[in-house]
Tab-separated table of C-alpha atoms in Angstrom:
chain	number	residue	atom	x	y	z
A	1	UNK	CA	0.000	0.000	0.000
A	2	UNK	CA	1.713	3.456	-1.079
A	3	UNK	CA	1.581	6.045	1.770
A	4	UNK	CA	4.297	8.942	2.516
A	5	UNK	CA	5.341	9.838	5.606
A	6	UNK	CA	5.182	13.884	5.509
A	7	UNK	CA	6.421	15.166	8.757
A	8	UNK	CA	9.837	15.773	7.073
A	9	UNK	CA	8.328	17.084	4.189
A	10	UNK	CA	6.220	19.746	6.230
A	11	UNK	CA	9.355	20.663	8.460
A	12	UNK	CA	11.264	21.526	5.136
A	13	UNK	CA	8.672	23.610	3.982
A	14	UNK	CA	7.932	25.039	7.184
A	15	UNK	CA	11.507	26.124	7.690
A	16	UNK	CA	11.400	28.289	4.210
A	17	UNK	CA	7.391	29.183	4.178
A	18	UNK	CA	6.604	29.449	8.010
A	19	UNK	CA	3.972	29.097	10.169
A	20	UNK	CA	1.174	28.696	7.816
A	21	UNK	CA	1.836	27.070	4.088
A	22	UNK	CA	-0.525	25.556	1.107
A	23	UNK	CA	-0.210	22.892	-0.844
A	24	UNK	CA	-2.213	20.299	-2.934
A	25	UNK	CA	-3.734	16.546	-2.301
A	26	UNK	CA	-4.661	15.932	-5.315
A	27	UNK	CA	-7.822	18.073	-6.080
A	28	UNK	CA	-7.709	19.203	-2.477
A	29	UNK	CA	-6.223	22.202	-1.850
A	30	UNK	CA	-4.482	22.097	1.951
A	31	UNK	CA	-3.292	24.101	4.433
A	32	UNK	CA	-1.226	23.616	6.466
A	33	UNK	CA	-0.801	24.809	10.383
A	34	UNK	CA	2.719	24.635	12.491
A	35	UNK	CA	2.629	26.905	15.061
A	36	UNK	CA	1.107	28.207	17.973
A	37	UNK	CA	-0.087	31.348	17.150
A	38	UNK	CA	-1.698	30.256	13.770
A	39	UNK	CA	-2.994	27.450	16.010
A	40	UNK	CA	-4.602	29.580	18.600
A	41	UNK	CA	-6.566	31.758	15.453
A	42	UNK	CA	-7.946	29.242	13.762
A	43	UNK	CA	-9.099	26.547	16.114
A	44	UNK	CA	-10.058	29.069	19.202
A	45	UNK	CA	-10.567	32.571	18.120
A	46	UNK	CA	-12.214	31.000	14.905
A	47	UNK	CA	-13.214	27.566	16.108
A	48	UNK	CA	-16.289	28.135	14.806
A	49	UNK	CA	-14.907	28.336	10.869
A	50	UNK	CA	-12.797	25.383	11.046
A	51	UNK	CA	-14.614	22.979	13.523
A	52	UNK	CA	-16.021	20.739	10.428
A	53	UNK	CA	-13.764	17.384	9.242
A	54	UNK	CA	-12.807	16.519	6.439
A	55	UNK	CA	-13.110	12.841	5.857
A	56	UNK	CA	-10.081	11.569	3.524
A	57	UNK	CA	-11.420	10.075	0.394
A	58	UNK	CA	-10.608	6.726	0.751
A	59	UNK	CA	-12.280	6.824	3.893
A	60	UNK	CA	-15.283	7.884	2.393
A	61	UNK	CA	-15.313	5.646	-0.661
A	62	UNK	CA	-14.584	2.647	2.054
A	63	UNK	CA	-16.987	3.449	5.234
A	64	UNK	CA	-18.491	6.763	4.274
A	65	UNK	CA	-19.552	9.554	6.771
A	66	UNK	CA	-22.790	9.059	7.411
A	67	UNK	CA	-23.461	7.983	11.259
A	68	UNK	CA	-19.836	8.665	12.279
A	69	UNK	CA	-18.782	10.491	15.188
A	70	UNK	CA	-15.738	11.672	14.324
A	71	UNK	CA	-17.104	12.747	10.774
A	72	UNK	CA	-19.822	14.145	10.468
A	73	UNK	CA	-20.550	18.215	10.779
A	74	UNK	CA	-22.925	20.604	11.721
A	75	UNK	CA	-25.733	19.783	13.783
A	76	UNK	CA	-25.829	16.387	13.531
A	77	UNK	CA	-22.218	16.265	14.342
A	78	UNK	CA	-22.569	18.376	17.502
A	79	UNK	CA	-25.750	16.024	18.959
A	80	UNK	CA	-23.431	12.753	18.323
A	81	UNK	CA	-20.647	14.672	19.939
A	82	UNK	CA	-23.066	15.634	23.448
A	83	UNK	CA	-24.626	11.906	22.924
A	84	UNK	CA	-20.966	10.584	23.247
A	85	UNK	CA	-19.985	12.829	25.874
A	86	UNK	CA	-22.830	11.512	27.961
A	87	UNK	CA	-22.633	8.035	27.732
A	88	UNK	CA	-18.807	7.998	28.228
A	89	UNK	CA	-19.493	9.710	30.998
A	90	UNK	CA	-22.497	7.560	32.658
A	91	UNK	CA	-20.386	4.752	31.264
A	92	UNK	CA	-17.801	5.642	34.187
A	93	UNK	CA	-14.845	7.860	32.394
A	94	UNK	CA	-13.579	10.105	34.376
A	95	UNK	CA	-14.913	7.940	37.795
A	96	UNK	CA	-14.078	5.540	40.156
A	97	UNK	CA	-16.079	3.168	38.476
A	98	UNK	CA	-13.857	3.701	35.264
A	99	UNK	CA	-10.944	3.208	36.991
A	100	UNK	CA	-11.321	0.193	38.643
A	101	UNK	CA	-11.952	-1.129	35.064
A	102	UNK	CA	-8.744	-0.094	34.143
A	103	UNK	CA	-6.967	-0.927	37.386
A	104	UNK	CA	-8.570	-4.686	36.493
A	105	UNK	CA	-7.055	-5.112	33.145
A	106	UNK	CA	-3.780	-3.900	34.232
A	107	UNK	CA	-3.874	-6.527	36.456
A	108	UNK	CA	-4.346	-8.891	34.024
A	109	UNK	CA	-2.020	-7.511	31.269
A	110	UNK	CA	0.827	-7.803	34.627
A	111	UNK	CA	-0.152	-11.548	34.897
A	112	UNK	CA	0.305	-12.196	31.058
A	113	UNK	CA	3.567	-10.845	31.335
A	114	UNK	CA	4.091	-12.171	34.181
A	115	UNK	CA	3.264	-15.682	32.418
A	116	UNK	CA	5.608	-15.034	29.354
A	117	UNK	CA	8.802	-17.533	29.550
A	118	UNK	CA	9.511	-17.298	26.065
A	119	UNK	CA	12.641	-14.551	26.723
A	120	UNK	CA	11.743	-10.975	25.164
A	121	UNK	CA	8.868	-10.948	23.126
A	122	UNK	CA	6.655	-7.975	20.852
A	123	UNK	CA	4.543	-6.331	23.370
A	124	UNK	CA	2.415	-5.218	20.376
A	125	UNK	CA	-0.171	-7.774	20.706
A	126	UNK	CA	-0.699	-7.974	24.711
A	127	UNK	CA	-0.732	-4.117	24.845
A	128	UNK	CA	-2.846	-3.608	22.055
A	129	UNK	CA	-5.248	-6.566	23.574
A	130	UNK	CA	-5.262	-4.672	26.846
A	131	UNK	CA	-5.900	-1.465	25.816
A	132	UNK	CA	-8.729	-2.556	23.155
A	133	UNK	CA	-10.421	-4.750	26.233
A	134	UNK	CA	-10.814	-1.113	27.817
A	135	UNK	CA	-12.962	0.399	24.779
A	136	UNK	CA	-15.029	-2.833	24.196
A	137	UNK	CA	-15.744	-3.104	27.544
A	138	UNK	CA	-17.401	0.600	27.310
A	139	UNK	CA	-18.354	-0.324	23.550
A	140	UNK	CA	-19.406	-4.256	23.543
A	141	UNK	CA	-20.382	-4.300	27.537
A	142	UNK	CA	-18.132	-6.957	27.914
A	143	UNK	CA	-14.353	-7.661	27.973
A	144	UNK	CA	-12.112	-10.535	26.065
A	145	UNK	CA	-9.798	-13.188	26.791
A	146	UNK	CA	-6.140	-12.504	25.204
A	147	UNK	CA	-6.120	-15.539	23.302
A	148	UNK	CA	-9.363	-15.214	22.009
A	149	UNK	CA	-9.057	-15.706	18.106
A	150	UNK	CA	-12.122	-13.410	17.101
A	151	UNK	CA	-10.641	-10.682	19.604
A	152	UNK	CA	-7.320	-10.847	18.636
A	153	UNK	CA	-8.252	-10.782	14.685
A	154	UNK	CA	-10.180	-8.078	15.439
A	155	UNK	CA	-7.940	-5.443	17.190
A	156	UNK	CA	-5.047	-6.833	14.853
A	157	UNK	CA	-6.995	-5.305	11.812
A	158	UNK	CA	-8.379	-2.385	13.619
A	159	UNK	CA	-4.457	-1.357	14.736
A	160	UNK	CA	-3.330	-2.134	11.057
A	161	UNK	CA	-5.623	-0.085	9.607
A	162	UNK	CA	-5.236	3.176	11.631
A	163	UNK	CA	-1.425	2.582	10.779
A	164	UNK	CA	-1.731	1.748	7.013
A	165	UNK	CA	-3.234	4.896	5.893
A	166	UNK	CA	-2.963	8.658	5.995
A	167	UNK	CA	-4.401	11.817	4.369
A	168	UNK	CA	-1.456	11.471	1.726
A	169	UNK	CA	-1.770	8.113	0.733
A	170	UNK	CA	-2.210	7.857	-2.946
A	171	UNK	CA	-5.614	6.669	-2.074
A	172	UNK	CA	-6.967	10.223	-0.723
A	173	UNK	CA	-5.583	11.495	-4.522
A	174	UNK	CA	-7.231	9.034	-6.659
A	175	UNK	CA	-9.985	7.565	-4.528
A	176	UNK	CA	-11.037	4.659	-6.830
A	177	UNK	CA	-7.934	3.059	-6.337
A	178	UNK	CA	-9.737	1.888	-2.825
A	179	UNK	CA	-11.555	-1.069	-5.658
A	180	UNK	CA	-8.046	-1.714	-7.208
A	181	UNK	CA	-5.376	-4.907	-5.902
A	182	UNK	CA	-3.349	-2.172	-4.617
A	183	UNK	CA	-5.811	-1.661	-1.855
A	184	UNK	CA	-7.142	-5.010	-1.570
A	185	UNK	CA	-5.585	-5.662	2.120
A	186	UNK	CA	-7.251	-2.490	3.690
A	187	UNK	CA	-10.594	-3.765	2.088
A	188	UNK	CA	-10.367	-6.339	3.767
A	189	UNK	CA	-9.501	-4.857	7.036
A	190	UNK	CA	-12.378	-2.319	6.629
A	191	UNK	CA	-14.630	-5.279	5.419
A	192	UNK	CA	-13.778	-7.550	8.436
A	193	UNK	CA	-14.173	-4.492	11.145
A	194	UNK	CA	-17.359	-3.483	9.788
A	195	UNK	CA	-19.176	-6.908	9.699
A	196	UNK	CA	-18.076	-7.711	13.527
A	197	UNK	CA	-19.158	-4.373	14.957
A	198	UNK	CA	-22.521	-4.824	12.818
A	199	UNK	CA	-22.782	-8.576	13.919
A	200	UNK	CA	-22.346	-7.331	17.833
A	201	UNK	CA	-25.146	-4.336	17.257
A	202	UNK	CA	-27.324	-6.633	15.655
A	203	UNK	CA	-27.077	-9.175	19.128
A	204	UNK	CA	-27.625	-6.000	20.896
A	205	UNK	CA	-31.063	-4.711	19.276
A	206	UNK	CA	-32.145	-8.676	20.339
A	207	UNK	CA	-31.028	-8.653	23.769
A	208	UNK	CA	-31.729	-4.903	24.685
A	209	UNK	CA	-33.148	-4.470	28.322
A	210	UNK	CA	-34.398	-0.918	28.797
A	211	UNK	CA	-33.756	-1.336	32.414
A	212	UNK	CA	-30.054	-3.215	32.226
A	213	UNK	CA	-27.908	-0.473	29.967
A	214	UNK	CA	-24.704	-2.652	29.117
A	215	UNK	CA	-22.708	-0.561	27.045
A	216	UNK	CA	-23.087	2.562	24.334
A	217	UNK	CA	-24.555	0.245	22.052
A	218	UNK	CA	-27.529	0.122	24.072
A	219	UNK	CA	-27.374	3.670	24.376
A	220	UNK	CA	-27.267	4.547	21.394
A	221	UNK	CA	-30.116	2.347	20.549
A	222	UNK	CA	-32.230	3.443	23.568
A	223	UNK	CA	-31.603	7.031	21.990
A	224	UNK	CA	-32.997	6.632	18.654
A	225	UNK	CA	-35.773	4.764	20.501
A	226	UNK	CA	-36.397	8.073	22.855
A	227	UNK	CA	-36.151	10.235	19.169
A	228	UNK	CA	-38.550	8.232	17.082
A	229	UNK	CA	-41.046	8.478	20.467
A	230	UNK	CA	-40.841	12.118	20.848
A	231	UNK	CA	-41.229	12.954	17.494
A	232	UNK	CA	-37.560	14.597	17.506
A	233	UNK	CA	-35.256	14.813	14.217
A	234	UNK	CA	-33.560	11.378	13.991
A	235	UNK	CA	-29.956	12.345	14.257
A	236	UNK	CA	-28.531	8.408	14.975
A	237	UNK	CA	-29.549	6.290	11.950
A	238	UNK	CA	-30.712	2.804	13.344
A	239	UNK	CA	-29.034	1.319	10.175
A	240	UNK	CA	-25.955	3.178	10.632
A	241	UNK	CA	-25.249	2.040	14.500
A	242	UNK	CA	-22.516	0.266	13.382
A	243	UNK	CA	-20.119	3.359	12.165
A	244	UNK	CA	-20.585	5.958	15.262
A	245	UNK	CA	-19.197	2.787	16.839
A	246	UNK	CA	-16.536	1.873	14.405
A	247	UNK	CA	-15.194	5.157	15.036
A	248	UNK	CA	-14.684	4.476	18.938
A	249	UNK	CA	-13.244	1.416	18.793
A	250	UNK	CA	-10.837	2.986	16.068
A	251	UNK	CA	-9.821	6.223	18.566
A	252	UNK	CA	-9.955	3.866	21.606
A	253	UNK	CA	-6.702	1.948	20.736
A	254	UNK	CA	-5.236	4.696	19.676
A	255	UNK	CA	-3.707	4.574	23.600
A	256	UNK	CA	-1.943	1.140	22.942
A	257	UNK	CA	0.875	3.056	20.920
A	258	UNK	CA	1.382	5.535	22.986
A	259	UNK	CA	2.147	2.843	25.436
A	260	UNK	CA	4.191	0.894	23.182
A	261	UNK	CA	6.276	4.337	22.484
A	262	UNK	CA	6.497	4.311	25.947
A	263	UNK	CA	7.819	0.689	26.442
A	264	UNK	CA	10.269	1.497	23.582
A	265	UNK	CA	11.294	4.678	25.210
A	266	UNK	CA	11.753	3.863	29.087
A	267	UNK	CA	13.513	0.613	27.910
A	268	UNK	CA	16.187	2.212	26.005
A	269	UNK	CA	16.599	4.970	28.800
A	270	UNK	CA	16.531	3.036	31.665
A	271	UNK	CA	17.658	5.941	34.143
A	272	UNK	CA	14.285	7.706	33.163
A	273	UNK	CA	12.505	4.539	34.092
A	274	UNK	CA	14.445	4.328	37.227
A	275	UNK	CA	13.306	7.892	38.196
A	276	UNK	CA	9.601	7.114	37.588
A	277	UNK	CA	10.130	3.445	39.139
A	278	UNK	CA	11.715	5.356	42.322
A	279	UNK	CA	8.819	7.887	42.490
A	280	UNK	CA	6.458	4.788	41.854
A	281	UNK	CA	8.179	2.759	45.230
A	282	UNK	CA	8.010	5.777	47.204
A	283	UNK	CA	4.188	7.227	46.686
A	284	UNK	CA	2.736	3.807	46.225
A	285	UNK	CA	4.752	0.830	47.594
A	286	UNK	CA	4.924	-2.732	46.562
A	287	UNK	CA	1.192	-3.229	48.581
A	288	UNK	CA	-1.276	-1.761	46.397
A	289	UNK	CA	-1.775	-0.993	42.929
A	290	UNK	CA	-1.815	2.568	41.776
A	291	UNK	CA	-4.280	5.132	41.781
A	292	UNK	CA	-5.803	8.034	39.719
A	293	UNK	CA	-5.469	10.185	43.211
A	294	UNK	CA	-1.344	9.378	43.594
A	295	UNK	CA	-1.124	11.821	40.056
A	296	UNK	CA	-0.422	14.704	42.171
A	297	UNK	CA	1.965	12.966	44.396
A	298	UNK	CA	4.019	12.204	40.995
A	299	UNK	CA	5.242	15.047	38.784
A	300	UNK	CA	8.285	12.900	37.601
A	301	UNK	CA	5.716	10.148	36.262
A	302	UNK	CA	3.687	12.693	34.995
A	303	UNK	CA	6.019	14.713	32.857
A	304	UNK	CA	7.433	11.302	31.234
A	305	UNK	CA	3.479	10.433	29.800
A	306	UNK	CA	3.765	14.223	29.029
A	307	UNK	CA	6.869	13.658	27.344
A	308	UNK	CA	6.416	10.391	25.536
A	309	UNK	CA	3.196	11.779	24.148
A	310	UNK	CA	5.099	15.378	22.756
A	311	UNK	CA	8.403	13.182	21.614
A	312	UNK	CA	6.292	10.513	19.402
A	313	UNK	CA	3.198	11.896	19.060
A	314	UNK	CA	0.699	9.135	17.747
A	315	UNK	CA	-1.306	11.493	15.174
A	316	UNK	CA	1.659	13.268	14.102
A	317	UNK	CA	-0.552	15.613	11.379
A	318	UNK	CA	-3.986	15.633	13.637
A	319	UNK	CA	-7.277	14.761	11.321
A	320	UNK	CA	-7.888	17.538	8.701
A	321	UNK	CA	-10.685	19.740	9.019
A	322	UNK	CA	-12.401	22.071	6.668
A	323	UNK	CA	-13.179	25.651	6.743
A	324	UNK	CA	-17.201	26.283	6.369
A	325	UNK	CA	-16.588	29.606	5.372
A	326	UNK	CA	-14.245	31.817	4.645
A	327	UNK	CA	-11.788	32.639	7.164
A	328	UNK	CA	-8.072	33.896	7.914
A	329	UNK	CA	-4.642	32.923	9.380
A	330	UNK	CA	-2.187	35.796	10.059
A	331	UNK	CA	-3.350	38.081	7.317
A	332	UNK	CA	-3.771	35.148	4.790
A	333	UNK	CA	-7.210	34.503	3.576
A	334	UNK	CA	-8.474	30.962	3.250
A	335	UNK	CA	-11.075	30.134	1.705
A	336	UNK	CA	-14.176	28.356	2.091
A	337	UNK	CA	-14.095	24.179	1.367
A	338	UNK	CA	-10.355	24.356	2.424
A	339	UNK	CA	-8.728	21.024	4.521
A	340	UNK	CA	-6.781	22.469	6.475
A	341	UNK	CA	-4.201	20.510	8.892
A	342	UNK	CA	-3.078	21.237	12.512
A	343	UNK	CA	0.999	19.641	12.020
A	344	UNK	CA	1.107	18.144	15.791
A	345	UNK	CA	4.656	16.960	15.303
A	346	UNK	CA	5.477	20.395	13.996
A	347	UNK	CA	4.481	21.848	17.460
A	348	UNK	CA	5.656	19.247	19.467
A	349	UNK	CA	8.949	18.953	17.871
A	350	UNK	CA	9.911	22.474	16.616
A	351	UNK	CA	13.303	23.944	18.273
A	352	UNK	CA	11.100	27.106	18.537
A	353	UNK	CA	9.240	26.067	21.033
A	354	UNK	CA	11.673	23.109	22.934
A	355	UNK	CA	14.960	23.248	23.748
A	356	UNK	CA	16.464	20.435	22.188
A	357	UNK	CA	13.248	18.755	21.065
A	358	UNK	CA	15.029	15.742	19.496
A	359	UNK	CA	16.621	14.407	22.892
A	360	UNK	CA	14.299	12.762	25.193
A	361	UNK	CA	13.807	15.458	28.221
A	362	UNK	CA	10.760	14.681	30.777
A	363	UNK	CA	12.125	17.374	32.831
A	364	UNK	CA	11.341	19.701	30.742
A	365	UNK	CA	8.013	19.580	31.886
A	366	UNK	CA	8.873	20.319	35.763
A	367	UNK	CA	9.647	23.072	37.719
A	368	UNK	CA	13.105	23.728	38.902
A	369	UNK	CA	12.551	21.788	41.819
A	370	UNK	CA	11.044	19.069	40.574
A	371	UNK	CA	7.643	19.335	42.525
A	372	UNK	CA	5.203	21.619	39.524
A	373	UNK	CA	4.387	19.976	36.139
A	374	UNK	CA	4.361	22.277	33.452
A	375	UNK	CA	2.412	22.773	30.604
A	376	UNK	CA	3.746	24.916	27.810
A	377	UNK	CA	1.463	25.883	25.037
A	378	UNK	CA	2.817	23.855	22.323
A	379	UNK	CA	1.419	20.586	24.318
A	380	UNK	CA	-1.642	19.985	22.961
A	381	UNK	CA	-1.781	15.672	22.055
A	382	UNK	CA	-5.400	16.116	22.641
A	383	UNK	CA	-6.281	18.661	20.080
A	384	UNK	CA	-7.412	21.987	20.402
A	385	UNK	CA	-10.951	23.684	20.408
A	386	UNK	CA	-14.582	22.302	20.083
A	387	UNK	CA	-12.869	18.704	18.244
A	388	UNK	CA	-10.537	18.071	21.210
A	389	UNK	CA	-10.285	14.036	21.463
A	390	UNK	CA	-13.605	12.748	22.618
A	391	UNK	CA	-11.809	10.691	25.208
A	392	UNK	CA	-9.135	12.318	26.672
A	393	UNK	CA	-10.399	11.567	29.811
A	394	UNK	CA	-10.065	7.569	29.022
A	395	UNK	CA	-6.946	8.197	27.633
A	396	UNK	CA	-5.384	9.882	30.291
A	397	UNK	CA	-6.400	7.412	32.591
A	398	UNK	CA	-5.373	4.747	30.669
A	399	UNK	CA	-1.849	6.070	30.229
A	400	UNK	CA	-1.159	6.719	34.096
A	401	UNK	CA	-2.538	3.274	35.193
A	402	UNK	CA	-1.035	0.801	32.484
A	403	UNK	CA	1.828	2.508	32.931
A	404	UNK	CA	2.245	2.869	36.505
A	405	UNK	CA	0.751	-0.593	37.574
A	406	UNK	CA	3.393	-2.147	34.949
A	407	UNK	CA	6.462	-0.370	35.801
A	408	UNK	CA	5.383	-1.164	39.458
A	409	UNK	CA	6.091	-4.474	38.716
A	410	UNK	CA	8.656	-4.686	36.065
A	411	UNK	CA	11.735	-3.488	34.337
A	412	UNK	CA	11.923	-3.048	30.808
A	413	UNK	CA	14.846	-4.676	28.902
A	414	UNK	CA	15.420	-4.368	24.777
A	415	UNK	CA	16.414	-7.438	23.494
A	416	UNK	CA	20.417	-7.764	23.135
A	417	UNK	CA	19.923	-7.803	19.739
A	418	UNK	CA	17.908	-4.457	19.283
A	419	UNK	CA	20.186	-2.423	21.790
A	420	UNK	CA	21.970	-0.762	19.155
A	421	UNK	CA	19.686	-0.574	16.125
A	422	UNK	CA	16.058	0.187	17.589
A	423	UNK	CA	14.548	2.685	15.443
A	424	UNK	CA	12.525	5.362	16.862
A	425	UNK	CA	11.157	6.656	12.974
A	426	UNK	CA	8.059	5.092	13.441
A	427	UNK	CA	5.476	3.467	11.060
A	428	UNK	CA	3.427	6.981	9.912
A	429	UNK	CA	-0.452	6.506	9.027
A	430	UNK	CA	-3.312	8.107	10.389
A	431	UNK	CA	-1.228	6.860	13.783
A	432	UNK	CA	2.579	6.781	14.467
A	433	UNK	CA	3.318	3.714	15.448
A	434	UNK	CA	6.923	2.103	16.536
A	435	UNK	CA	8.647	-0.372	14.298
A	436	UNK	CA	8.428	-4.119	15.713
A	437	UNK	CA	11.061	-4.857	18.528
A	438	UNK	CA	11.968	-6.774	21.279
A	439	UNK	CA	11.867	-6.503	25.198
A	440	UNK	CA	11.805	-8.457	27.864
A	441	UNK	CA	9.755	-7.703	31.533
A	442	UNK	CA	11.761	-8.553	34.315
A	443	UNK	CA	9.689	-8.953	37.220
A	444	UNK	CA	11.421	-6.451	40.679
């Protein structure tokens, strides 16, 4: 499949054209976004102008918009967005409830490493497994064994996909390529994601208890229920189900590669693992698990998520959006119908904004002594403005509690044979994600 990695592209043109350059997809004119200022214009002073998407062709020839949550515009758009909201929040995110869930499936990720024998291993699959288990739960109302073979198919295609594309593949310039040989592997990912998530909604419809809510599927399905009674504009299609969730699952395990940057990372500098595994012993122990509430007790755990997430960022170039009217960006006028992209690893990696960006720093998110976490305006890995990532929340938790619970437990190791040569480029696609390697958990 033929995709280009652009964040050296965009730095090269950002270093002769600035903060704000145009370009061509295609048919699709683009502009492009890279620093803070331009940032801070267009998606808060003019949030409202660029708050649509723009769904990549290919996309749209494969799943289409209609139904999505991440998507869709306008109205319709902004009642999925409050709908999701909602039920991720009466779901548990953000609540005791929610953690607990998490807490749980770190456990059992820590015994499945704990269980490995086999000398260092991928952590791709487990973590991915784990992190997926989190989002089902919410999406599916139930969680899966490791080693079950639908499961593991399942989030297998779902992480290959969001890694096999991006908004330059050759695709998202000739769209009809998406029926040609050259795309027949991410048909069939698309294909195989599709019918399981509509095979799981259609259970749900014939199992639905209006007094037992399992999961968002039932929500959502409750919802178009309370619509069609009151006589309100249907804004969740009852045939489209399927794609709103599609789109969760997709952003859900978006977490595992963070955490497998972060595996990568703390392995291959061990004395930053040491520091958070010291902080770890001290605030928590060896006689409980971690908790959402020891966060403020640990600014030297905190600014290493910070700076795993601003060192490899997993979507490097954001998800376009699209102006719905006319609009500008210091002094240039863009137009309306314009995709225009916020460059994340422009921000996060520009020496304009980091000292030494290229060297991997967490204290440069702490005070001088140590004790304040700091939070400089070029951090944004959530987004920015009224499309900020529907579950930062669930992310956030996620990436203190895996984290924590499994450096608690164990030190990270790179295989002898990837001490030298592990690459930290990355696999680009609609998510960075790190090149296979090689580590090994040895239990403390």
């Amino acid at each position: 499949m033929v995709r280009t990695d652009m964040r050296g592209v965009f730095s090269r043109l950002t270093a002769v054209y600035g903060g704000v350059f145009s370009l061509r997809v295609g048919p699709i004119p683009v502009v492009v976004v890279c620093d803070v200022e331009a940032v801070n214009e267009a998606f808060l002073v003019q949030g409202d102008a660029f708050e649509d998407r723009l769904m990549p062709p290919l996309l749209h020839y494969a799943i289409g918009k209609k139904g999505s949550f991440a998507f869709d515009n306008g109205p319709v758009w902004k009642a999925r967005r409050r709908f999701g909201l909602s039920a991720m929040r009466n779901l548990g995110m953000g609540k005791s409830s929610m953690e607990r869930r998490i807490t749980e499936e770190a456990r059992i990720l820590c015994e499945s490493l704990k269980s490995n024998r086999l000398g260092p291993f991928n952590p791709n699959g487990l973590t991915t497994n784990a992190v997926a288990n989190v989002i089902c739960s919410i999406s599916f109302g139930e969680r899966f064994d490791y080693d079950d073979p639908v499961f593991q198919n399942f989030v297998a295609n779902v992480h290959q996909a969001v890694s096999s594309i991006s908004f330059f593949s050759l695709g998202n310039a000739l769209p009809f390529l998406f029926y040609s040989p050259l795309y027949s592997d991410f048909r069939y990912l698309i294909d195989f994601m599709k019918d399981t998530v509509q095979r799981i909604v259609g259970e749900h419809r014939k199992t639905l208890d209006d007094h037992d809510v399992r999961d968002i599927i039932d929500l959502y399905i409750l919802e178009i229920h309370r619509q069609q009674k009151c006589g309100e504009e249907i804004v969740f299609d009852k045939d489209r189900a399927w794609r709103g969730i599609f789109d969760l699952i997709a952003a859900g395990t978006g977490t595992s590669a963070t955490l497998l940057w972060a595996f990568l990372l703390l392995a291959k500098f061990p004395d930053k693992m040491k520091q958070v595994q010291d902080e770890i012993d001290r605030v928590v122990g060896d006689h409980r698990s971690p908790s959402m509430s020891d966060q403020d007790a640990m600014p030297v755990t905190m600014a290493t998520i910070m700076e795993i997430q601003r060192f490899r960022h997993v979507a490097p170039l954001g998800v376009p959006r699209r102006t719905n009217k006319e609009a500008t960006i210091k002094g240039y006028r863009i137009p309306k119908g314009t995709a225009v992209i916020m460059n994340l690893w422009e921000l996060m990696m520009s020496p304009k904004y980091w000292d030494q960006p290229e060297e991997f720093r967490p204290s440069r998110f702490l005070s001088e002594d140590g004790k304040t976490v700091l939070e400089p305006d070029a951090f944004i890995p959530f987004g920015i403005g009224s499309r900020i990532c529907l579950g930062q929340l669930l992310a956030k938790m996620e990436l203190f509690l895996f984290l924590t619970n499994i450096l608690q437990r164990f030190t990270l190791q790179l295989a002898d044979e990837s001490l030298n040569d592990v690459s930290l480029d990355g696999r680009a696609g609609f998510a960075l994600v790190p090149l296979d390697f090689k580590l090994s958990f040895k239990q403390r």
